XYZ file of C-alpha atoms in Angstrom:
701
model
C 50.257 130.854 1.937
C 53.584 133.475 1.436
C 53.393 136.532 -0.413
C 54.638 137.781 -2.611
C 54.819 141.064 -4.861
C 55.114 142.591 -8.291
C 56.292 146.349 -9.472
C 54.712 147.135 -12.728
C 55.130 150.897 -14.733
C 50.968 151.738 -15.118
C 51.163 155.046 -17.478
C 48.079 157.710 -18.590
C 47.847 158.655 -14.907
C 47.267 162.725 -14.109
C 45.557 162.893 -10.634
C 44.595 161.594 -7.953
C 41.953 159.843 -8.812
C 43.354 158.067 -11.407
C 45.879 156.262 -8.875
C 42.748 155.764 -7.070
C 41.671 153.940 -9.711
C 43.895 151.684 -10.918
C 44.814 150.898 -7.318
C 40.701 149.431 -6.724
C 40.556 147.669 -10.489
C 44.144 145.778 -9.265
C 42.727 145.047 -5.643
C 39.835 143.633 -6.914
C 41.419 140.620 -8.953
C 41.410 136.971 -7.805
C 44.656 136.413 -6.378
C 45.608 140.213 -5.123
C 45.827 140.919 -1.387
C 46.577 144.335 -1.843
C 48.266 147.393 -4.520
C 50.103 150.529 -3.958
C 49.091 152.836 -7.339
C 52.446 155.965 -7.713
C 51.151 158.719 -8.884
C 55.458 159.982 -8.000
C 56.496 156.962 -10.068
C 53.530 155.401 -12.882
C 54.702 152.829 -10.931
C 52.067 149.992 -8.583
C 53.344 147.712 -6.103
C 51.060 144.753 -5.964
C 50.898 141.985 -3.360
C 50.103 138.482 -4.235
C 49.770 134.811 -3.445
C 52.434 132.414 -5.604
C 49.797 132.117 -7.967
C 48.783 135.120 -9.124
C 47.959 136.835 -12.231
C 49.409 136.954 -15.177
C 51.114 139.778 -16.808
C 48.435 139.761 -19.932
C 45.515 140.088 -17.083
C 47.285 142.672 -15.020
C 47.860 144.444 -18.142
C 43.823 143.915 -19.514
C 42.677 144.836 -15.916
C 44.389 147.855 -16.390
C 44.009 149.434 -19.827
C 40.207 148.006 -19.492
C 39.457 151.734 -17.009
C 41.804 153.812 -19.211
C 45.004 152.889 -18.490
C 48.459 150.663 -19.798
C 51.389 149.212 -18.912
C 54.193 148.875 -21.581
C 56.741 146.440 -22.208
C 57.836 143.669 -19.404
C 57.383 142.869 -16.316
C 59.766 145.466 -13.929
C 61.123 142.425 -11.000
C 64.093 144.894 -10.491
C 61.984 147.758 -9.329
C 64.132 149.757 -12.390
C 62.744 152.661 -13.323
C 61.243 153.252 -16.756
C 61.305 156.516 -17.804
C 58.028 158.495 -17.627
C 57.981 161.431 -18.813
C 55.334 163.255 -20.653
C 57.989 164.643 -23.542
C 55.217 166.627 -25.343
C 53.610 168.540 -22.662
C 57.483 170.064 -21.409
C 58.604 170.583 -24.049
C 55.734 172.208 -26.004
C 53.664 173.404 -23.139
C 54.687 177.847 -24.341
C 53.655 176.814 -27.910
C 50.259 175.197 -26.942
C 49.688 177.922 -24.407
C 50.015 180.458 -27.580
C 47.898 178.175 -29.204
C 45.243 177.727 -26.881
C 44.694 181.343 -25.718
C 43.863 182.052 -29.754
C 41.394 179.134 -29.541
C 40.142 179.929 -26.967
C 39.537 183.618 -27.579
C 37.848 182.656 -30.861
C 36.190 179.270 -29.345
C 33.815 181.271 -26.423
C 33.478 185.350 -28.219
C 32.586 183.579 -31.101
C 29.836 180.888 -29.642
C 29.063 183.980 -27.200
C 28.279 186.411 -30.025
C 26.605 184.064 -32.077
C 29.541 184.876 -34.834
C 29.128 180.716 -36.157
C 26.398 180.633 -36.434
C 26.385 180.812 -40.263
C 29.055 178.174 -40.251
C 27.359 175.332 -37.913
C 23.974 175.805 -39.155
C 25.113 174.492 -42.262
C 27.567 170.999 -40.921
C 25.101 168.329 -40.632
C 23.767 167.635 -36.836
C 25.824 163.606 -36.882
C 28.895 165.257 -38.237
C 29.316 167.003 -35.343
C 27.775 164.854 -33.446
C 30.686 162.298 -35.394
C 33.496 165.175 -34.648
C 32.718 165.249 -30.582
C 32.749 161.321 -30.136
C 35.848 161.799 -32.182
C 37.363 163.853 -30.444
C 36.211 162.952 -26.926
C 36.737 159.316 -27.391
C 39.523 158.196 -25.058
C 37.449 160.193 -22.110
C 34.337 158.590 -23.441
C 35.335 155.161 -23.475
C 37.524 155.961 -19.878
C 34.557 157.260 -17.932
C 32.511 154.533 -19.445
C 34.452 151.721 -18.744
C 34.784 152.903 -15.151
C 31.205 153.550 -14.369
C 30.400 149.639 -15.386
C 33.028 148.882 -12.935
C 30.934 150.953 -10.446
C 33.557 153.370 -10.594
C 33.550 157.199 -10.958
C 36.384 158.515 -12.813
C 37.302 162.763 -12.144
C 36.264 163.654 -15.428
C 32.488 161.763 -15.264
C 30.403 165.625 -15.099
C 32.533 167.076 -18.260
C 31.661 164.186 -20.461
C 28.122 163.872 -18.627
C 27.751 167.576 -19.860
C 28.859 167.213 -23.475
C 26.748 164.343 -23.528
C 24.170 166.595 -22.231
C 24.169 169.242 -24.525
C 24.262 166.916 -28.023
C 21.315 165.240 -26.758
C 19.995 168.958 -25.966
C 20.711 169.902 -29.801
C 24.057 171.638 -28.800
C 26.667 170.165 -31.486
C 28.997 172.975 -31.175
C 28.946 173.912 -27.163
C 29.571 169.906 -26.392
C 32.702 170.407 -28.944
C 33.783 173.210 -27.157
C 33.166 171.246 -24.231
C 35.308 168.348 -25.224
C 37.695 170.849 -26.511
C 38.487 172.034 -23.263
C 37.977 169.202 -21.050
C 41.517 167.589 -23.516
C 43.017 170.822 -22.447
C 42.054 169.948 -18.778
C 43.620 166.512 -18.972
C 47.044 168.546 -21.207
C 47.554 170.280 -18.205
C 47.138 168.341 -15.554
C 49.783 165.135 -17.465
C 52.173 168.674 -17.131
C 51.187 169.812 -13.441
C 52.135 165.835 -12.361
C 55.268 165.865 -14.818
C 56.560 168.743 -13.320
C 56.335 167.075 -9.627
C 57.183 163.957 -11.260
C 60.553 165.957 -12.154
C 62.343 165.926 -9.460
C 61.767 162.248 -8.272
C 62.358 161.159 -12.221
C 65.749 163.459 -11.882
C 66.592 161.451 -8.729
C 65.871 158.092 -11.103
C 67.535 158.923 -13.615
C 70.445 158.809 -11.557
C 70.392 154.516 -11.099
C 73.212 152.722 -12.709
C 71.445 150.592 -15.478
C 75.108 148.726 -16.632
C 77.618 147.884 -15.204
C 82.197 146.705 -16.025
C 82.387 142.983 -14.140
C 85.661 141.680 -14.372
C 86.362 137.713 -14.871
C 89.393 137.307 -14.442
C 91.027 138.926 -17.409
C 88.681 139.544 -19.199
C 86.153 143.206 -18.473
C 82.862 142.784 -19.689
C 79.490 145.639 -19.931
C 77.132 143.624 -18.030
C 73.410 145.104 -16.953
C 73.014 145.869 -13.648
C 70.447 142.767 -13.425
C 73.083 140.667 -14.184
C 75.596 141.322 -11.460
C 75.433 139.368 -8.373
C 76.712 140.250 -4.196
C 80.205 138.900 -4.546
C 80.899 139.948 -8.369
C 84.426 141.986 -8.908
C 83.136 145.620 -10.791
C 85.255 148.311 -12.588
C 85.040 151.410 -11.888
C 86.985 153.183 -14.903
C 87.859 157.832 -14.000
C 84.704 159.673 -14.110
C 82.594 156.113 -14.049
C 79.046 155.986 -11.957
C 79.674 153.535 -9.130
C 76.955 150.612 -9.779
C 76.830 148.605 -6.197
C 76.824 149.088 -3.118
C 80.644 147.894 -2.527
C 83.716 147.653 -1.475
C 87.112 149.315 -2.763
C 89.696 146.405 -3.761
C 92.351 148.199 -5.539
C 92.392 151.223 -6.325
C 92.358 155.537 -4.773
C 90.015 158.090 -6.156
C 87.624 160.569 -4.884
C 84.297 160.095 -5.199
C 81.077 162.935 -5.753
C 79.093 161.128 -3.129
C 75.927 164.351 -3.611
C 73.418 161.366 -5.177
C 73.359 160.020 -2.541
C 74.330 162.566 1.326
C 73.271 166.094 -1.352
C 76.446 166.955 -0.054
C 78.891 169.155 -3.042
C 82.196 167.855 -1.460
C 84.358 164.241 -3.013
C 85.544 162.693 -0.266
C 88.209 159.622 -0.291
C 88.334 156.480 -1.279
C 90.866 153.793 -0.981
C 91.332 150.053 -0.594
C 88.818 148.761 1.980
C 86.210 151.769 2.302
C 82.718 151.105 1.072
C 81.500 152.880 -1.717
C 77.401 153.432 -2.652
C 75.218 152.644 -5.707
C 75.293 156.209 -7.993
C 77.686 158.476 -6.617
C 81.147 158.959 -8.784
C 84.457 157.865 -9.193
C 86.365 160.816 -10.076
C 90.576 161.409 -10.603
C 91.161 156.743 -10.680
C 90.856 153.287 -11.157
C 88.396 151.661 -8.440
C 88.278 147.688 -8.378
C 85.012 146.896 -6.343
C 83.419 143.797 -4.644
C 79.892 144.048 -5.094
C 78.303 144.091 -1.816
C 74.641 144.988 -2.587
C 72.943 145.311 -6.014
C 70.025 147.508 -7.482
C 67.147 147.461 -5.012
C 69.308 146.704 -2.455
C 71.748 149.145 -2.018
C 71.506 152.623 -0.214
C 70.733 154.181 -4.163
C 67.596 151.655 -4.243
C 66.225 152.398 -0.864
C 66.126 155.331 -1.013
C 64.139 155.365 -4.671
C 61.803 153.073 -3.063
C 61.996 155.688 0.372
C 60.324 158.290 -2.485
C 58.907 156.094 -4.766
C 56.651 154.985 -1.797
C 55.895 158.082 -0.069
C 52.300 157.966 -1.289
C 51.469 155.388 0.628
C 51.814 157.251 3.514
C 48.723 159.266 3.195
C 48.294 162.745 6.128
C 44.762 163.517 7.174
C 44.986 166.391 4.269
C 45.665 163.999 1.696
C 42.608 161.416 3.022
C 40.809 164.747 3.452
C 41.092 165.406 -0.056
C 40.242 161.597 -0.934
C 37.190 161.497 0.902
C 36.280 164.859 -0.021
C 37.002 163.700 -4.071
C 34.396 161.383 -3.586
C 31.514 162.892 -1.760
C 32.033 165.659 -4.827
C 30.965 164.273 -7.976
C 28.291 162.893 -6.435
C 26.710 166.176 -4.602
C 27.459 168.500 -7.844
C 25.334 166.453 -9.871
C 22.821 166.484 -7.278
C 23.187 170.415 -7.331
C 22.696 170.295 -11.462
C 19.955 168.400 -11.275
C 18.138 169.757 -8.965
C 19.038 172.720 -11.413
C 16.968 171.704 -13.929
C 14.532 170.855 -11.975
C 13.559 174.024 -10.259
C 14.987 176.212 -14.153
C 13.960 173.751 -16.627
C 17.416 175.311 -18.685
C 19.510 172.946 -20.029
C 21.856 174.737 -20.382
C 22.083 175.827 -17.340
C 22.459 172.428 -15.772
C 25.372 171.360 -18.721
C 27.105 174.757 -17.300
C 27.090 173.488 -13.661
C 28.125 169.789 -14.561
C 31.350 171.237 -17.149
C 32.234 173.948 -14.400
C 32.537 171.988 -11.236
C 35.369 169.679 -12.351
C 36.861 167.447 -9.386
C 40.895 166.852 -11.148
C 41.601 169.908 -8.927
C 40.661 168.741 -6.226
C 42.359 165.660 -6.714
C 45.620 167.626 -7.432
C 45.171 169.778 -4.328
C 47.931 167.826 -1.797
C 49.567 165.535 -4.585
C 50.964 167.458 -6.836
C 52.439 169.279 -3.093
C 53.889 166.474 -1.333
C 55.664 165.522 -4.374
C 57.060 168.450 -5.163
C 58.140 168.391 -1.892
C 59.976 164.484 -1.325
C 61.583 165.371 -4.503
C 63.296 168.263 -3.722
C 64.292 167.579 -0.463
C 65.902 164.067 -1.828
C 67.919 166.221 -3.743
C 69.266 167.766 -1.289
C 69.696 164.631 0.943
C 66.949 164.257 2.924
C 64.490 161.529 2.449
C 61.158 161.300 3.379
C 58.859 159.003 3.527
C 55.164 160.149 3.224
C 52.972 163.056 3.093
C 51.982 162.317 7.272
C 55.668 162.677 8.219
C 55.412 165.859 6.698
C 52.643 167.466 7.640
C 52.886 166.013 11.507
C 56.459 168.281 11.026
C 54.522 171.146 10.530
C 52.609 171.413 13.587
C 55.497 170.079 15.522
C 56.194 171.540 18.518
C 58.726 169.334 20.759
C 61.399 167.965 19.374
C 63.566 165.377 21.556
C 67.651 165.183 20.853
C 70.353 162.248 21.777
C 73.344 163.302 22.280
C 76.049 160.352 20.967
C 76.253 160.569 16.611
C 73.646 162.810 16.709
C 74.610 166.050 18.397
C 78.283 164.612 18.454
C 80.625 162.607 15.925
C 79.811 159.560 18.162
C 83.394 158.653 18.106
C 85.947 159.410 20.813
C 88.903 162.574 20.424
C 91.796 163.564 22.856
C 90.756 167.691 23.881
C 92.931 168.203 26.873
C 96.702 167.028 27.508
C 97.904 167.593 30.919
C 101.433 166.833 31.542
C 102.765 165.695 34.910
C 106.661 165.323 36.642
C 108.709 167.300 34.101
C 106.636 165.413 31.216
C 106.119 167.619 27.774
C 102.930 167.603 26.294
C 104.727 165.967 22.922
C 106.211 162.968 24.797
C 102.996 162.616 26.798
C 101.629 162.044 23.697
C 104.014 159.982 22.123
C 104.816 157.671 24.946
C 100.547 157.122 24.691
C 100.208 156.722 20.970
C 103.063 154.762 20.857
C 102.009 151.785 23.826
C 97.836 152.360 21.802
C 98.916 151.814 18.645
C 97.925 148.282 18.146
C 94.628 148.349 20.140
C 91.710 148.173 19.072
C 89.324 150.460 21.654
C 88.091 153.342 20.854
C 90.310 155.059 22.998
C 93.321 153.460 21.963
C 92.524 155.110 18.763
C 91.474 158.373 19.688
C 94.798 158.482 21.277
C 96.871 157.305 18.379
C 95.158 160.132 16.713
C 96.002 162.897 17.940
C 99.611 161.929 17.613
C 99.306 161.930 14.001
C 97.397 164.738 13.541
C 100.557 166.021 15.457
C 102.694 164.389 12.780
C 104.781 162.539 16.500
C 106.401 159.936 15.648
C 105.758 156.763 17.165
C 108.063 153.702 18.462
C 107.350 150.034 18.560
C 106.246 148.847 21.583
C 108.949 145.555 22.222
C 105.715 143.725 24.329
C 102.623 145.202 24.237
C 99.591 143.665 26.645
C 95.815 144.067 26.702
C 94.560 145.156 30.451
C 91.266 144.055 29.194
C 88.165 146.720 30.537
C 91.577 148.801 32.129
C 93.643 149.860 29.222
C 97.703 148.615 27.814
C 100.438 147.499 28.967
C 103.583 148.153 26.521
C 107.978 147.808 27.306
C 109.283 150.694 25.011
C 113.169 150.832 24.547
C 113.501 149.743 28.320
C 110.419 151.549 29.924
C 107.040 150.208 30.696
C 103.714 151.987 30.256
C 100.986 152.053 31.019
C 97.817 154.001 29.805
C 94.194 153.732 31.091
C 92.060 154.324 33.344
C 92.579 155.471 37.319
C 92.278 151.853 38.887
C 95.753 151.215 36.935
C 97.501 154.559 39.060
C 97.930 153.523 42.743
C 96.744 156.453 44.899
C 100.587 157.773 46.434
C 100.937 158.298 43.700
C 98.737 161.092 42.481
C 99.165 164.453 44.343
C 96.879 167.474 44.864
C 97.293 169.031 41.606
C 96.726 165.815 39.693
C 93.430 164.718 41.726
C 92.379 168.721 40.528
C 93.215 167.400 37.104
C 91.168 164.927 37.373
C 87.683 166.361 39.315
C 87.834 169.118 36.179
C 87.977 166.995 33.328
C 85.627 164.783 35.356
C 82.931 167.321 35.463
C 82.877 169.053 32.041
C 81.758 165.113 31.194
C 85.486 163.451 30.084
C 87.237 160.196 30.160
C 90.101 160.529 31.843
C 93.459 158.439 30.647
C 96.361 158.532 32.953
C 99.760 157.856 31.742
C 102.708 156.419 33.764
C 106.083 155.304 32.726
C 108.132 152.597 34.756
C 105.391 153.318 37.676
C 105.483 157.738 37.492
C 102.395 159.254 36.694
C 103.783 161.185 33.880
C 100.294 163.394 32.388
C 96.673 163.411 31.642
C 94.564 162.880 28.401
C 91.581 163.971 28.286
C 88.735 162.083 25.585
C 85.547 163.577 24.908
C 83.133 163.182 22.803
C 83.747 166.107 19.890
C 80.198 168.107 19.773
C 78.865 168.926 15.907
C 79.837 172.633 15.109
C 76.817 173.746 13.349
C 73.979 172.126 15.844
C 73.792 175.316 18.113
C 72.993 177.841 15.210
C 70.374 175.515 13.892
C 68.817 174.929 17.413
C 68.798 178.792 17.249
C 67.284 178.863 14.304
C 64.039 175.695 15.415
C 63.741 178.368 18.452
C 62.956 181.018 16.046
C 60.872 179.405 14.476
C 58.199 178.714 17.188
C 59.306 174.930 18.963
C 58.425 175.181 22.287
C 60.771 172.678 23.272
C 64.082 171.466 22.595
C 65.789 169.174 25.345
C 68.785 166.596 25.155
C 67.419 162.547 26.063
C 70.453 160.814 26.714
C 72.033 156.947 27.944
C 75.201 158.845 29.181
C 76.268 160.564 32.289
C 75.075 163.679 33.657
C 77.684 165.503 33.989
C 78.388 165.258 30.163
C 75.050 165.287 29.783
C 74.561 168.538 31.611
C 77.787 170.355 30.151
C 76.370 169.730 26.172
C 73.391 171.105 27.262
C 74.931 173.816 28.968
C 76.223 174.738 25.934
C 73.488 174.143 23.589
C 71.116 176.292 25.791
C 68.409 173.239 26.084
C 67.614 171.157 29.076
C 68.252 167.653 29.142
C 67.520 164.352 31.206
C 70.587 162.045 31.230
C 71.598 158.767 31.920
C 68.436 157.027 30.336
C 67.484 153.421 29.291
C 65.933 152.931 25.546
C 62.566 152.320 27.647
C 62.224 155.970 29.970
C 62.941 157.909 26.819
C 60.245 155.993 24.570
C 58.418 156.689 28.011
C 59.282 160.698 27.742
C 58.081 160.519 24.456
C 54.190 158.858 25.346
C 54.428 161.219 28.066
C 54.952 164.443 25.623
C 52.730 163.033 23.792
C 49.844 162.421 25.964
C 49.440 166.384 26.598
C 48.582 167.319 23.330
C 51.885 167.726 21.416
C 53.618 166.537 18.474
C 56.923 165.380 19.079
C 60.196 165.211 16.607
C 62.720 163.054 17.853
C 66.108 163.395 16.388
C 68.933 159.939 16.269
C 71.797 158.768 14.991
C 69.232 155.488 14.265
C 70.447 152.605 15.547
C 70.180 152.344 19.120
C 67.355 155.688 19.148
C 65.129 153.028 16.785
C 62.219 152.834 19.968
C 61.619 156.255 20.668
C 62.390 156.823 16.391
C 59.165 154.736 16.023
C 57.539 155.618 18.938
C 57.727 159.892 17.784
C 55.012 161.277 16.360
C 58.437 162.136 13.193
C 61.783 159.983 13.951
C 64.382 161.937 12.205
C 67.730 159.661 11.837
C 71.160 161.922 11.632
C 73.394 161.495 9.270
C 73.229 157.418 8.214
C 74.574 156.921 4.954
C 74.593 152.796 4.484
C 72.526 152.560 7.531
C 69.544 150.194 6.866
C 68.100 150.608 10.590
C 67.856 154.044 10.054
C 65.675 154.162 6.539
C 63.852 151.266 7.919
C 63.052 152.880 11.229
C 62.981 156.864 10.697
C 60.277 158.200 9.376
C 62.792 160.794 7.465
C 66.503 160.336 6.778
C 68.547 162.644 6.552
C 72.015 160.961 4.660
C 74.915 163.836 5.169
C 76.236 164.726 8.917
C 74.430 168.628 8.654
C 71.962 169.886 12.080
C 71.808 172.921 9.530
C 69.220 169.890 7.686
C 66.696 170.155 10.498
C 65.660 173.506 10.382
C 65.114 173.612 6.731
C 63.007 170.837 6.812
C 60.480 171.895 9.366
C 60.583 174.981 7.300
C 60.148 172.913 3.833
C 57.439 171.162 5.695
C 55.133 173.953 6.712
C 55.901 176.317 3.540
C 54.733 172.481 2.027
C 51.054 172.725 4.227
C 50.646 177.032 3.383
C 50.924 175.863 -0.471
C 47.965 173.226 0.394
C 45.907 174.788 2.599
C 46.066 177.918 -0.530
C 45.492 174.894 -2.896
C 42.162 173.856 -1.604
C 41.297 177.409 -0.564
C 41.631 178.819 -4.109
C 39.838 175.567 -5.617
C 36.797 175.928 -2.833
C 36.296 179.387 -3.472
C 36.586 179.203 -7.663
C 34.015 175.760 -7.719
C 32.191 177.989 -5.355
C 31.776 181.141 -7.588
C 31.520 178.496 -10.944
C 28.827 176.541 -9.828
C 26.778 179.794 -8.430
C 27.162 180.939 -11.781
C 26.379 178.446 -13.352
C 23.424 177.149 -11.224
C 22.007 180.877 -12.093
C 22.619 181.062 -15.788
C 25.496 183.977 -15.545
C 28.037 180.984 -17.444
C 26.782 179.767 -19.874
C 28.433 175.925 -21.042
C 31.428 177.436 -22.711
C 32.222 180.063 -20.538
C 32.148 177.294 -17.857
C 34.361 174.874 -19.849
C 37.253 177.343 -20.198
C 36.717 177.941 -16.438
C 37.573 174.332 -15.494
C 40.634 174.287 -15.841
C 41.810 177.457 -14.356
C 41.905 175.681 -10.361
C 45.229 173.270 -12.437
C 46.859 175.621 -13.543
C 46.836 177.663 -10.261
C 46.884 174.867 -8.114
C 50.389 173.945 -10.623
C 51.505 177.404 -9.968
C 51.395 177.593 -6.346
C 52.586 173.895 -6.101
C 55.524 174.694 -8.361
C 57.125 176.651 -5.862
C 58.423 173.916 -3.251
C 60.196 172.824 -5.890
C 62.786 176.159 -4.965
C 64.706 175.798 -2.802
C 65.056 178.541 0.082
C 62.682 181.232 2.100
C 59.310 182.875 0.200
C-alpha cells in the first residue's frame, strides 16, 4: 500500500514536550504510520495510507490535548505565519508589569499584608478565580492525563490543586499566575528561536505573473505549473526555479546563497525562486514550483532539521520523561517525612520540566536558522553535535578545492611564434569544440581580447583534439599523440615534462605540421582555501587529508601548496573505505565534496558537507550540510558555530540542573514557600532564552 503525506500547521506549541505530545496524539490515530512534529515551524508531517483521517479528525485529536490546527490543510507546504506578535511586541511592557506584580505578590504573601483582604474573599470565589485563570493549563493537563500523557505543567497544576485542597487559594492563585507567566516566557523564548527560520519562509513568493499569449495574470503560486511562462518585473521576487527566455537583469541570490553580490542573468541562464531581479525585466520558463524549487528544498531542510536528533537531544527527551515522576516521588517523600503540605506544593511548583525541554531545541533552532541565512543548510541537530567533536577532515579535489573546470595556466610559444599568435590560432581552431579543454582555450583568448578567425573547415579528432583549416593553413590542437616524435625538440620535451610534473594537462598546437607552441591547462584552486584550512587547524582539527581520483602529480602539487596530506587516483569505493577506517579508529570524520561524484563518501562520513551546490538535488539530498555558495570560509565558520552551540547547550543543562536541584532542596526543607517557588520556576526559562539568543548573532564570543 502506497504511503502519502499530509502537512499541517499546529499552533500553541512552546517547548519540545508540546511537540512530543502532538506527535503521540497523531501517531495514535488509525491509519497514521508516523508523524514528525516540528517546533521550529509549527508544522506536522504525517505519513499515512490512502485512507487517511480527515482534516477534522486530525484537528480533534490535536485540540483534545490543548493545541489547534488553524485554517485549511496545507498540501503544498506553504508556511503559514507562526508568530506570537503580542509576545514579541509587548515583551518589554510585560516585563515591567510582571516585575511589579511579582514584587507585590511575593512580598505581600510573605509578610502577610494581604491577610485582611483575602479573609474577606469567600473561598469559593478564590477557587473560581484560580480555575478561571488556570483553565487552559488545567484542561490541557487533564486531557493529556486521560490519554496517558504527562505535560510539562502537570506538577505545577497538581501543586496549585493541592494548595486549594489545603485551603490556600491565594497561594494557588499566585502559582497559577506564575504558571501562565512561564507559558508566556516559554512562548517568547521559542518564538525568538523561530524568528531565524521564519525570516526564511517569509521570503517564499505567494503569487506569480503568468503570461498566456498576450495576457498577463497575477495568480497564486499554487496555480503555476512547470512549463508555464512567468514575467518578473524589475525589483520583483522570482517565484519559481526557471530558465530565462527573454531579458537581462542582475539577480540578488542572497536568499539562496547568502552572497550579497548580484549575478548577471540573460537568455538561457537558470534562476532560482525567492531571488530578486534588479534592473531588468525577465520572461522565464518555470522548471520547478513550490516545494520542488531549490528554495523549497532549503525550507523543508530547515523545517525538518528537528527530526535528526543528536545524542544530547535524545538525552534531554529521556531525561524529561523521567524527571516529572522523580520529582513527584520527592514531593511525596517530603510530605511523608515532614507532613508539611506547603513544602510539598513548593517542591512540585519549583521543579517545572519545561526548562530541560527547552535547553537543547532552542539553541539548535537558533543555530540552524542563523546558518541558513548565510547560505549554510544543516539537516539536523545530530550533525551539529558530530561537527562539534570532529577531528578528521577529508576533502575532495575537483569542484571542492578547485572550481572543477580547466583554465589555461601557461602559454609556451615555440619556433618563433608569439604568445598572442599561438593562443589566437589555437582558439580559432577550438571555437566550435564542446570539449572542456577547447572551451578553456577559447575563454583564455577572449580574456586577452584576441580576434578569432572563422575556420573554413573543422573536424573533431575524437579523444585527441581538433583539426581546422584557417586562411589556408592547417591548424591541429590536441594532445601529444597528434605530434610526431621528431617534431618535438629537447626544449619542448623539457617544458612538457615540467607541465606534467605540476599536474597540468598538455595541449599541443601545430600549424602546417610544425609545432608552434604548448598550452598548459589546469583546474584553478579556490583562493580562500589556504586561509580557511589554517583557521580549521587553529580550531583543533587533528588531521586534514585530500582524497582525489585525479592523478598523483596534480594531487601532490595542490597538497604541497596547502600543507596537507593526500591520496590520489582513488575510486569512490576506496574513499568510502578510508572514511570507515578513520571511524573504526574512533575518529569523527567530516567529508567535504562537491555533492555529485562524492555522494557515497559524503553519506558514509559522520558529517557530509556539500560545497557550493546551488540547485544540485544530489547534494541537498545526500549531504548532511549543504553550502549554497562557493566559499571555503564558510567551513571554519560552521565548525566554530557547531562548537559554540554545544557549549551553549551544555551551559543550559548545567544551569537548569543546578538551579532545579537547589530549588527542590530548599523547597523540600521548608526554606522556599510555594509563592517564591512559583516565581522561581520561570527563571531557568529566561536564562535559557538569554544564553541561547547569543547564537542568533554571528561572530566570535
